[in-house]
Coordinates of C-alpha atoms and ligand atoms in Angstrom, one line a residue:
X1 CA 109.2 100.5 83.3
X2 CA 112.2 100.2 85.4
X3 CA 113.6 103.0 87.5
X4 CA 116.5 103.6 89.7
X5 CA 115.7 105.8 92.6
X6 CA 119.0 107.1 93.1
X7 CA 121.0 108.4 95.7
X8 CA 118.9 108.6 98.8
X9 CA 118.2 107.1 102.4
X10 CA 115.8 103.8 101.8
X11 CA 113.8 103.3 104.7
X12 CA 112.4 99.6 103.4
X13 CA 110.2 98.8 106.2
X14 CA 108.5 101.3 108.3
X15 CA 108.0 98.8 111.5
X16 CA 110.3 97.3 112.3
X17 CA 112.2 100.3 111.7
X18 CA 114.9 99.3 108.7
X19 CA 116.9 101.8 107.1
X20 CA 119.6 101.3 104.3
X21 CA 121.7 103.9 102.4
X22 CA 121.2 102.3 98.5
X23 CA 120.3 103.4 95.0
X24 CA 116.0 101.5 94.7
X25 CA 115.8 99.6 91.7
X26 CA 111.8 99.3 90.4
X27 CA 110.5 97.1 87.8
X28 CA 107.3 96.0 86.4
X29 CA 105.7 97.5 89.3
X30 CA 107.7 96.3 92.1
X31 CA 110.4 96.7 94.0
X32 CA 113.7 94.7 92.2
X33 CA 117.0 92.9 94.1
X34 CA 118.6 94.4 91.0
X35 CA 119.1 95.7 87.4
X36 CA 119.1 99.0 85.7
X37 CA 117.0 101.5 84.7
X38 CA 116.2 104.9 83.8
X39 CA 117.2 107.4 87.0
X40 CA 115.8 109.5 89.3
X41 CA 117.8 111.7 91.6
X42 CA 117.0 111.0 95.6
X43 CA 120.6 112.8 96.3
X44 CA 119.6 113.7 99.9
X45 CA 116.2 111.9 99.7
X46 CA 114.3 110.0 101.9
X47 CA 112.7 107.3 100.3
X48 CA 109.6 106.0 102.7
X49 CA 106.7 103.2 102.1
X50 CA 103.8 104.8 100.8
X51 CA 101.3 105.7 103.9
X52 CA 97.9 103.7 104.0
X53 CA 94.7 105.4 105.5
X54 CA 92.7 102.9 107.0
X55 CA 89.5 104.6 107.4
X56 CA 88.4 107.7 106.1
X57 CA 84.9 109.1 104.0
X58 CA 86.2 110.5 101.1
X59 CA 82.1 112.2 100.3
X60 CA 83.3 114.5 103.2
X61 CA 86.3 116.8 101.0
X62 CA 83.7 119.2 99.9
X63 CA 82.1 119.8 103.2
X64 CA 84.6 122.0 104.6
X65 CA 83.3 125.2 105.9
X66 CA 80.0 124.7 104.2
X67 CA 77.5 127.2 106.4
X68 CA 75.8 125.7 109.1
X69 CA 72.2 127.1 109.7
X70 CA 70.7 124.4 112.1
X71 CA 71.1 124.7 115.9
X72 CA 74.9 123.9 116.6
X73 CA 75.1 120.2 117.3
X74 CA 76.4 119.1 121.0
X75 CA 76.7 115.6 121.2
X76 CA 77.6 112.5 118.5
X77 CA 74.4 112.2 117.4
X78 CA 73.3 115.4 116.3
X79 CA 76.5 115.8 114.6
X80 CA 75.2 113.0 112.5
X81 CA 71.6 113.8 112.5
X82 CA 72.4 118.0 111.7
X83 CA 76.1 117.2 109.5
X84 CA 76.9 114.1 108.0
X85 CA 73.5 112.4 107.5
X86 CA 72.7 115.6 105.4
X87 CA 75.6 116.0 103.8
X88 CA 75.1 112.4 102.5
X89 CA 71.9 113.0 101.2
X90 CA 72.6 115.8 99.0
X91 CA 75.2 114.1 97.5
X92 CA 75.0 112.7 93.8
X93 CA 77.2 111.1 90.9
X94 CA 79.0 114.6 90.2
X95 CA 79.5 115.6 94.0
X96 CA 80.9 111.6 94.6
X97 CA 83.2 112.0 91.8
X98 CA 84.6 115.8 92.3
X99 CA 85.2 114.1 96.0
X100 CA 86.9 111.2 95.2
X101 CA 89.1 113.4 92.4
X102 CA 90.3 116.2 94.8
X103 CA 89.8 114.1 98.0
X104 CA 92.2 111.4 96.1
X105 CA 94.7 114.4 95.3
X106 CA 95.1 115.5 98.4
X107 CA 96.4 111.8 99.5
X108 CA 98.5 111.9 96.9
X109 CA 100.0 115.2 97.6
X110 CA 100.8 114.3 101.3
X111 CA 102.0 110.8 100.6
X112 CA 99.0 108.4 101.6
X113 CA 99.3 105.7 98.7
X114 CA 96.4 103.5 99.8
X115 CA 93.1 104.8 100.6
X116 CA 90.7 102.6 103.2
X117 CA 87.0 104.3 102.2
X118 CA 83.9 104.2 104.2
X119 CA 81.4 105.8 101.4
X120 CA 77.9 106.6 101.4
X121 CA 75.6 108.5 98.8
X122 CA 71.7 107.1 99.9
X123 CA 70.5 109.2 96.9
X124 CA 72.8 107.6 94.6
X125 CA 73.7 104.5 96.0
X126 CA 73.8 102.2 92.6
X127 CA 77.4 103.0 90.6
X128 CA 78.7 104.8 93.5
X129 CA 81.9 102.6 94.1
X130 CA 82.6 102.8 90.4
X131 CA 82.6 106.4 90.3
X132 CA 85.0 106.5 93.1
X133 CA 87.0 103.7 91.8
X134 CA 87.4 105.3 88.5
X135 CA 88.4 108.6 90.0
X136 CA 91.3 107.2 92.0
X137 CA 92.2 104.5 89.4
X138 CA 93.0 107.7 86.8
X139 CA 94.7 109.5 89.9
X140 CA 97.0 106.2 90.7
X141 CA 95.9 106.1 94.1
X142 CA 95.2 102.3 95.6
X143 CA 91.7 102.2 97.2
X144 CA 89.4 99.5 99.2
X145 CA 85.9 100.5 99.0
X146 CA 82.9 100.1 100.3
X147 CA 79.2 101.1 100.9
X148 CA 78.2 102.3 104.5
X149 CA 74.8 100.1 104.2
X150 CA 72.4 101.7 107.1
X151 CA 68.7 101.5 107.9
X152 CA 68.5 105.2 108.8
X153 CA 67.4 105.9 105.1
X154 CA 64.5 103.1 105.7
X155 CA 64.7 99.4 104.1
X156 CA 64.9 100.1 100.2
X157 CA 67.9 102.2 100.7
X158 CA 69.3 99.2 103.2
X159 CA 69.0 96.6 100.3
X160 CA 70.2 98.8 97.5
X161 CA 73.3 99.7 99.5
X162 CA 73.7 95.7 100.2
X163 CA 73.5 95.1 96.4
X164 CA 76.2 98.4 95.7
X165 CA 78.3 96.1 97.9
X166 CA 77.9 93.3 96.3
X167 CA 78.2 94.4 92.5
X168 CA 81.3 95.8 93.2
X169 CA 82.3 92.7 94.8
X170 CA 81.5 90.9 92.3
X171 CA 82.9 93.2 89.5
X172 CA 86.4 93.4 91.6
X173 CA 86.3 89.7 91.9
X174 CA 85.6 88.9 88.1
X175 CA 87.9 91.9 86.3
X176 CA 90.7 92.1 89.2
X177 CA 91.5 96.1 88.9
X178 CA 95.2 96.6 89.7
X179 CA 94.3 99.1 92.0
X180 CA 91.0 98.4 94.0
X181 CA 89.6 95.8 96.5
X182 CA 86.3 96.2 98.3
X183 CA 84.7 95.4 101.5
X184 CA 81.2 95.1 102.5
X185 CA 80.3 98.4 104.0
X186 CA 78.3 98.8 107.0
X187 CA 77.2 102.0 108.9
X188 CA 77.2 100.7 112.5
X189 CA 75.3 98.8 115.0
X190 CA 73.0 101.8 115.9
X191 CA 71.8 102.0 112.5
X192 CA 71.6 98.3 111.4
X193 CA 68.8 96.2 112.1
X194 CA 69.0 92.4 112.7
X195 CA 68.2 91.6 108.7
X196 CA 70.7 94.5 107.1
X197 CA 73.2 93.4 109.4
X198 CA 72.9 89.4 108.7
X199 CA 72.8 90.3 105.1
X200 CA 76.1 91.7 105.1
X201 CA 77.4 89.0 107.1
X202 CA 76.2 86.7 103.9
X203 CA 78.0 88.7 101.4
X204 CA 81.7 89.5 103.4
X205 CA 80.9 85.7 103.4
X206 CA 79.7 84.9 99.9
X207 CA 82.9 87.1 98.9
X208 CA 85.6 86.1 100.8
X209 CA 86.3 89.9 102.8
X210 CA 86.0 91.3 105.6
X211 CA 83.2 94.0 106.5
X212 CA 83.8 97.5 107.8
X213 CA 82.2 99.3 110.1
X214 CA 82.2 101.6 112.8
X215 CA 81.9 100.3 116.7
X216 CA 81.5 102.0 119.4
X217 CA 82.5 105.6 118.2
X218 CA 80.1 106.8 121.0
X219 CA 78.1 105.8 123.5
X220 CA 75.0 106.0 122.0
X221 CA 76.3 102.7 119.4
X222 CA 76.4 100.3 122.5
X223 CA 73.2 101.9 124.5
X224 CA 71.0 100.5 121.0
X225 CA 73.0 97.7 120.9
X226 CA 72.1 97.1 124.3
X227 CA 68.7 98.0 124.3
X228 CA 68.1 96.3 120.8
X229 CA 69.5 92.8 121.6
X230 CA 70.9 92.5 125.0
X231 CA 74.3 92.3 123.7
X232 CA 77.0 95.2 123.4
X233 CA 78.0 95.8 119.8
X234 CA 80.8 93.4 119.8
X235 CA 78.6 91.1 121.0
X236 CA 76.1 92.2 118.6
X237 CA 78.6 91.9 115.4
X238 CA 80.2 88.5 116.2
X239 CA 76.4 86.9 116.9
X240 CA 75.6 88.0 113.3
X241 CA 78.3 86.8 112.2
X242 CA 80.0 89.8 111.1
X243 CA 83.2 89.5 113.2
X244 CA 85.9 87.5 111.9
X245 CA 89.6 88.1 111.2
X246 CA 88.8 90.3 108.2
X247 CA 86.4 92.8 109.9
X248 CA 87.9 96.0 109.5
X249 CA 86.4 98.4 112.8
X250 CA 86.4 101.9 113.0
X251 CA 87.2 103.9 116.3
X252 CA 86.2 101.4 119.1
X253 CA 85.9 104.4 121.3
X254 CA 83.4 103.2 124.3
X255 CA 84.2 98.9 123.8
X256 CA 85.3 97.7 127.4
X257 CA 87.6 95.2 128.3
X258 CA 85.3 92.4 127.4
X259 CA 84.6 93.8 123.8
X260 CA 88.3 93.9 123.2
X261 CA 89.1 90.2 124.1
X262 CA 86.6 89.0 121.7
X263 CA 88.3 91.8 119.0
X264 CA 91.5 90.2 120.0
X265 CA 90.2 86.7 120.1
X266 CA 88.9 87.6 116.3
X267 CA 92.1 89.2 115.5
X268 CA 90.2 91.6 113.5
X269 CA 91.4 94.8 112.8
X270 CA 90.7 98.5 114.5
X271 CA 91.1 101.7 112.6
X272 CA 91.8 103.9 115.4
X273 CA 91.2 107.6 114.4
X274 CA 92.7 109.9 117.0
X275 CA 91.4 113.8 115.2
X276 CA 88.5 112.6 114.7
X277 CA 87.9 111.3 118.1
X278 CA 88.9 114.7 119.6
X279 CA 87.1 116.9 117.3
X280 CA 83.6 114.6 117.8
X281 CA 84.7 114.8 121.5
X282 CA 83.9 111.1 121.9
X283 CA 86.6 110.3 123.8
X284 CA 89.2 107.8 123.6
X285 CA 89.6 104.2 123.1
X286 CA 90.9 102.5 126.4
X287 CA 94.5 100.7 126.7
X288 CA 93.0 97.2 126.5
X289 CA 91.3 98.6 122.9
X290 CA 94.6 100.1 121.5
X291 CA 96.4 97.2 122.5
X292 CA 95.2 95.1 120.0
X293 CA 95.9 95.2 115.9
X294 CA 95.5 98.8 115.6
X295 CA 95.7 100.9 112.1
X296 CA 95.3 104.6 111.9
X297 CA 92.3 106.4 109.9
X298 CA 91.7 110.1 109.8
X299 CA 87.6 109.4 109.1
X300 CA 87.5 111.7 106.5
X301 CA 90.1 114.8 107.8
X302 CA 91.7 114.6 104.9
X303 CA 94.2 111.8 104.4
X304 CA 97.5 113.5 105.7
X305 CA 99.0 110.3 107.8
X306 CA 102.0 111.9 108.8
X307 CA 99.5 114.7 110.7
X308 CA 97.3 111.6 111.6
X309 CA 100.2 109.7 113.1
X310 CA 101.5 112.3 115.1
X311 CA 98.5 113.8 116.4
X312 CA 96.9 110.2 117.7
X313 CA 101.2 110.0 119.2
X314 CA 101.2 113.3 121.2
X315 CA 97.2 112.2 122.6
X316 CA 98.0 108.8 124.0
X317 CA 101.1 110.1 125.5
X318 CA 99.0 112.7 127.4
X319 CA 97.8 110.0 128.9
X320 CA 100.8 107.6 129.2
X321 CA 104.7 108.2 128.2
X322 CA 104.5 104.5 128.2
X323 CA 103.9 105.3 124.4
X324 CA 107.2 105.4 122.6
X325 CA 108.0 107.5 119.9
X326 CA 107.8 104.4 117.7
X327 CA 104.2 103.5 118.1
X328 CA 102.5 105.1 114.8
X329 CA 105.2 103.2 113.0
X330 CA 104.2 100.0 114.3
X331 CA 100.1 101.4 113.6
X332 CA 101.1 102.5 110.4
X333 CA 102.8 99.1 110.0
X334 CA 99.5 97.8 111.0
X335 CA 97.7 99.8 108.2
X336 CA 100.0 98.6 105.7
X337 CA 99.7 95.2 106.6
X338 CA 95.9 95.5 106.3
X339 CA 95.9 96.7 103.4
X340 CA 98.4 94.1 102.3
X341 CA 95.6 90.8 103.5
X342 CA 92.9 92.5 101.0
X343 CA 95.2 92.8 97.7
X344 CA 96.9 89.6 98.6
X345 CA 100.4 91.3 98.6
X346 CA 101.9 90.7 101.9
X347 CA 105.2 92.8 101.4
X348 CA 102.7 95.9 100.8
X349 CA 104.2 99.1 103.0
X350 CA 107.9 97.4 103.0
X351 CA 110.5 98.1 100.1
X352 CA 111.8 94.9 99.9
X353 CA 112.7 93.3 96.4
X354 CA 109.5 92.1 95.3
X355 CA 107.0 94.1 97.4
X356 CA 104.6 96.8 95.3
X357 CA 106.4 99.9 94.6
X358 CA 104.2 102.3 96.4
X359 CA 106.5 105.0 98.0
X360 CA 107.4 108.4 98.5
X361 CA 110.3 110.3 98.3
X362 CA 110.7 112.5 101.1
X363 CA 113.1 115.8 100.0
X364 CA 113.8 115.9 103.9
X365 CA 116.5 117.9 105.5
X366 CA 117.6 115.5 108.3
X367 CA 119.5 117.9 110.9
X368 CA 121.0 115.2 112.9
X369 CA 121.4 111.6 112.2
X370 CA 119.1 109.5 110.7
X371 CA 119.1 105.8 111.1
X372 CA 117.3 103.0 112.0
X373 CA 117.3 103.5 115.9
X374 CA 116.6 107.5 115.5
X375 CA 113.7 106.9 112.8
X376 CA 110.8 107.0 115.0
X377 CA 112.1 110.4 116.1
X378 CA 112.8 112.1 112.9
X379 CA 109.1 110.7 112.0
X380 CA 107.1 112.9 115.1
X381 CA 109.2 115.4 115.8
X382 CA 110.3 116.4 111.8
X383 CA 108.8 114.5 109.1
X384 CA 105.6 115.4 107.8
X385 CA 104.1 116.0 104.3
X386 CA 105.5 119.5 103.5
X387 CA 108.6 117.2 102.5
X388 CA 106.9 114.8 100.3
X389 CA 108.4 115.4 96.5
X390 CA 107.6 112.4 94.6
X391 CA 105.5 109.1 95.0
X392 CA 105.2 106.2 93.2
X393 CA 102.2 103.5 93.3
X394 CA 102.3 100.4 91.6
X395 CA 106.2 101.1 90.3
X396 CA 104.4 104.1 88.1
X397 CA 105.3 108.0 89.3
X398 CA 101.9 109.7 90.3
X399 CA 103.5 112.8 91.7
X400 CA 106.7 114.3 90.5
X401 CA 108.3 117.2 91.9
X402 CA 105.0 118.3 93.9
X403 CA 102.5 118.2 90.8
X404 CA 100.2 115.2 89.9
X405 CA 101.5 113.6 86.8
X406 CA 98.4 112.2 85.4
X407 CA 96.0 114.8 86.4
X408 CA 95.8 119.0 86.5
X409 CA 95.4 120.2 89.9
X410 CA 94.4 123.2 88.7
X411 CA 91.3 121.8 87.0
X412 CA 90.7 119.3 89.4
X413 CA 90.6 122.1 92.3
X414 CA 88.1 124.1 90.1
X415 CA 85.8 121.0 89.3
X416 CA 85.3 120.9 93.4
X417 CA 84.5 124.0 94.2
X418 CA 81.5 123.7 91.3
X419 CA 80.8 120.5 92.5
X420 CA 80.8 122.3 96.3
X421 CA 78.9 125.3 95.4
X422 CA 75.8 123.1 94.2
X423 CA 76.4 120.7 96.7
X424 CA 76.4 123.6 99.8
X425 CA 73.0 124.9 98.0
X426 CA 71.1 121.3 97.8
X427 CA 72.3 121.0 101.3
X428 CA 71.1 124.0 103.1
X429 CA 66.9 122.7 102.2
X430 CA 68.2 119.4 104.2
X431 CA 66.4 119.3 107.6
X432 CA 68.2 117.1 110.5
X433 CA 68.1 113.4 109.4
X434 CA 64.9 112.1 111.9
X435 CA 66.6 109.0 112.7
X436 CA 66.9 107.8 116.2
X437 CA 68.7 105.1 117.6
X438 CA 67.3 102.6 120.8
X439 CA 68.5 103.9 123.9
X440 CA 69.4 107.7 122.4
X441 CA 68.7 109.6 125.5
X442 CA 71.9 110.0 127.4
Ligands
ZN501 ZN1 84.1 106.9 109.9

């Protein structure tokens, strides 16, 4: 297919900022020097890299709202033990798939191109990935998957998420989907022992990728860390093994300065996810932290990374102005570039002739100039998803004029809240998860 976006602002690399005023040329996926094709009017357009969420649990799209009869949580752990370790449980092939369906929609609809997922189902682990993967393959969304392996669910659940890991792996590795990667999911220190955690180590290694996991979302992560092994989790993770240049970690709320010179050192990557840090009130990862190679997640509120961006924007310059209005760019940049390493595409998030065609066409009413050097500011201050029209993965459309083109929205929406209703009603027999980390006590 080739396709000549038409008419509008091209903004072909996101960070640094580089903006040119040309008709897009796509063909056979990717973005063309030059040619002709069929045409698209962008008369007035924006025409932005597609946005890449670098963390986010996709199992969580049915869970908003759902009624909440246990004793309100109030700290980090609880919200696991009484919220998410529940919500995991009740989940099963149907729930995982109405998730991944309305949960891949939703990026779709608000521009995310790429998703980063962080997935876990401990009643029905085996298949899991596939179900997602097929969900967001017939949406058109790019995805890197994974299992969140954990002890919590005791040692047969441990191994079978290892294996989910590994099959996918292996199925990824052998058949090369257009659209999907994986990773070797982990839950996080506090949940890992010493043999989960080594064994996932041996397959990020056996399969050439990195693992993700989350580090030091909270306190309690380096207190068991501490108390299990002497080591904080950074400590923990590159002992094992498990830290390399691939390692993709989440949060990195409560790592101190010495934990992010061996992230540096690593030059792994941090998915920093500024909501979710607020609404867990787990506070905030310190400069050192942030000044490393930092990508933006949402960690499961939704996948909206023009919200995402500007939210984690206006919290770090709370605490500093010495945060330009360019810095999600340069994170989003970050994300892209991530997800570039794991599909082996390194012009991934650019527009530049020969890069993958994901992108989104922006029907944006710019109300004063709009160039490279005034980019960043249109970006916090105006842009956001309400002006998303089109987008494109992979050179073929997947939304046109604000509808899904190879889905019904309609009948995806009513497949989740079926999905929800049964899922909210196997949920509400679920006690708090009993597991405790080392160290809990505060
Ligand atoms: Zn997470």
């Amino acid at each position: 297919m080739s396709e000549v976006l038409a008419g509008g602002t091209v903004v072909t690399s996101l960070d640094p900022v580089a903006v040119e005023r040309r008709d897009l040329l796509v063909d056979g996926g990717r973005v063309a020097a030059e040619g002709a094709g069929s045409r698209r009017d962008c008369t007035g357009c924006l025409v932005v890299p597609g946005n890449v969420c670098a963390h986010t649990h996709l199992y969580s799209a049915l869970a908003r709202g759902m009624p909440f009869a246990l004793e309100p949580p109030t700290n980090f752990l609880q919200i696991l033990q009484r919220v998410w370790w529940r919500l995991d449980r009740a989940l099963d092939e149907e729930s995982v798939r109405a998730s991944a369906l309305v949960g891949g929609m939703e990026a779709l609809l608000t521009g995310t191109t790429t998703l980063v997922d962080h997935h876990a189902s401990p009643n029905a682990i085996d298949g899991s990935l596939d179900v997602i993967e097929e969900a967001l393959t017939q949406l058109g969304v790019r995805s890197v998957l994974c299992y969140e392996t954990s002890d919590r669910d005791g040692p047969e659940r441990a191994l079978a998420g290892i294996e989910e890991n590994r099959r996918f792996l292996a199925r990824v590795r052998d058949e090369r989907p257009p659209l999907a990667r994986g990773l070797v999911g982990a839950h996080a220190s506090f949940t890992l022992g010493d043999e989960t955690l080594a064994a996932c180590a041996d397959a990020a290694s056996e399969f050439s990728v990195g693992i993700h996991v989350h580090a030091a979302e909270d306190g309690v992560d380096e207190r068991d860390a501490v108390s299990r092994t002497g080591n904080r989790v950074i400590g923990r993770l590159d002992a094992a093994g498990a830290l390399d240049e691939r390692t993709l970690l989440a949060h990195g709320v409560h790592l101190d300065d010495g934990e992010a010179a061996i992230v540096g050192r690593a030059n792994a990557t941090l998915a920093h996810n500024a909501r979710s840090n607020m609404n867990n009130g787990v506070g905030r990862p310190s400069a050192a932290v942030l000044g490393g190679r930092i990508a933006l997640g949402t960690d499961g509120i939704g996948s909206d990374m023009f919200e995402e961006s500007r939210a984690a924007t206006f919290r770090l310059r709370e605490d500093s102005l010495a945060a330009g209005s360019a810095w999600p760019l340069g994170q989003l940049g970050e994300s892209a570039r991530l997800a570039g390493r794991i599909f082996e595409e390194p012009q991934l998030g650019t527009l530049a002739p020969g890069a993958p065609a994901d992108l989104v066409v922006l029907d944006y009413d710019a109300p004063a100039p709009l160039h490279a050097a005034s980019f960043a500011g249109h970006w916090v201050f105006g842009l956001s998803s309400r002006w998303v029209r089109d987008v494109m993965v992979a050179g073929e459309w997947v939304v046109l004029d604000r509808e899904l083109v190879r889905a019904d929205r309609r009948q995806l929406v009513a497949d989740a809240l079926g999905a929800a209703d049964r899922l909210w009603a196997c949920l509400a027999g679920l006690p708090a998860h009993p597991y405790e980390p080392e160290g809990a006590l505060r």
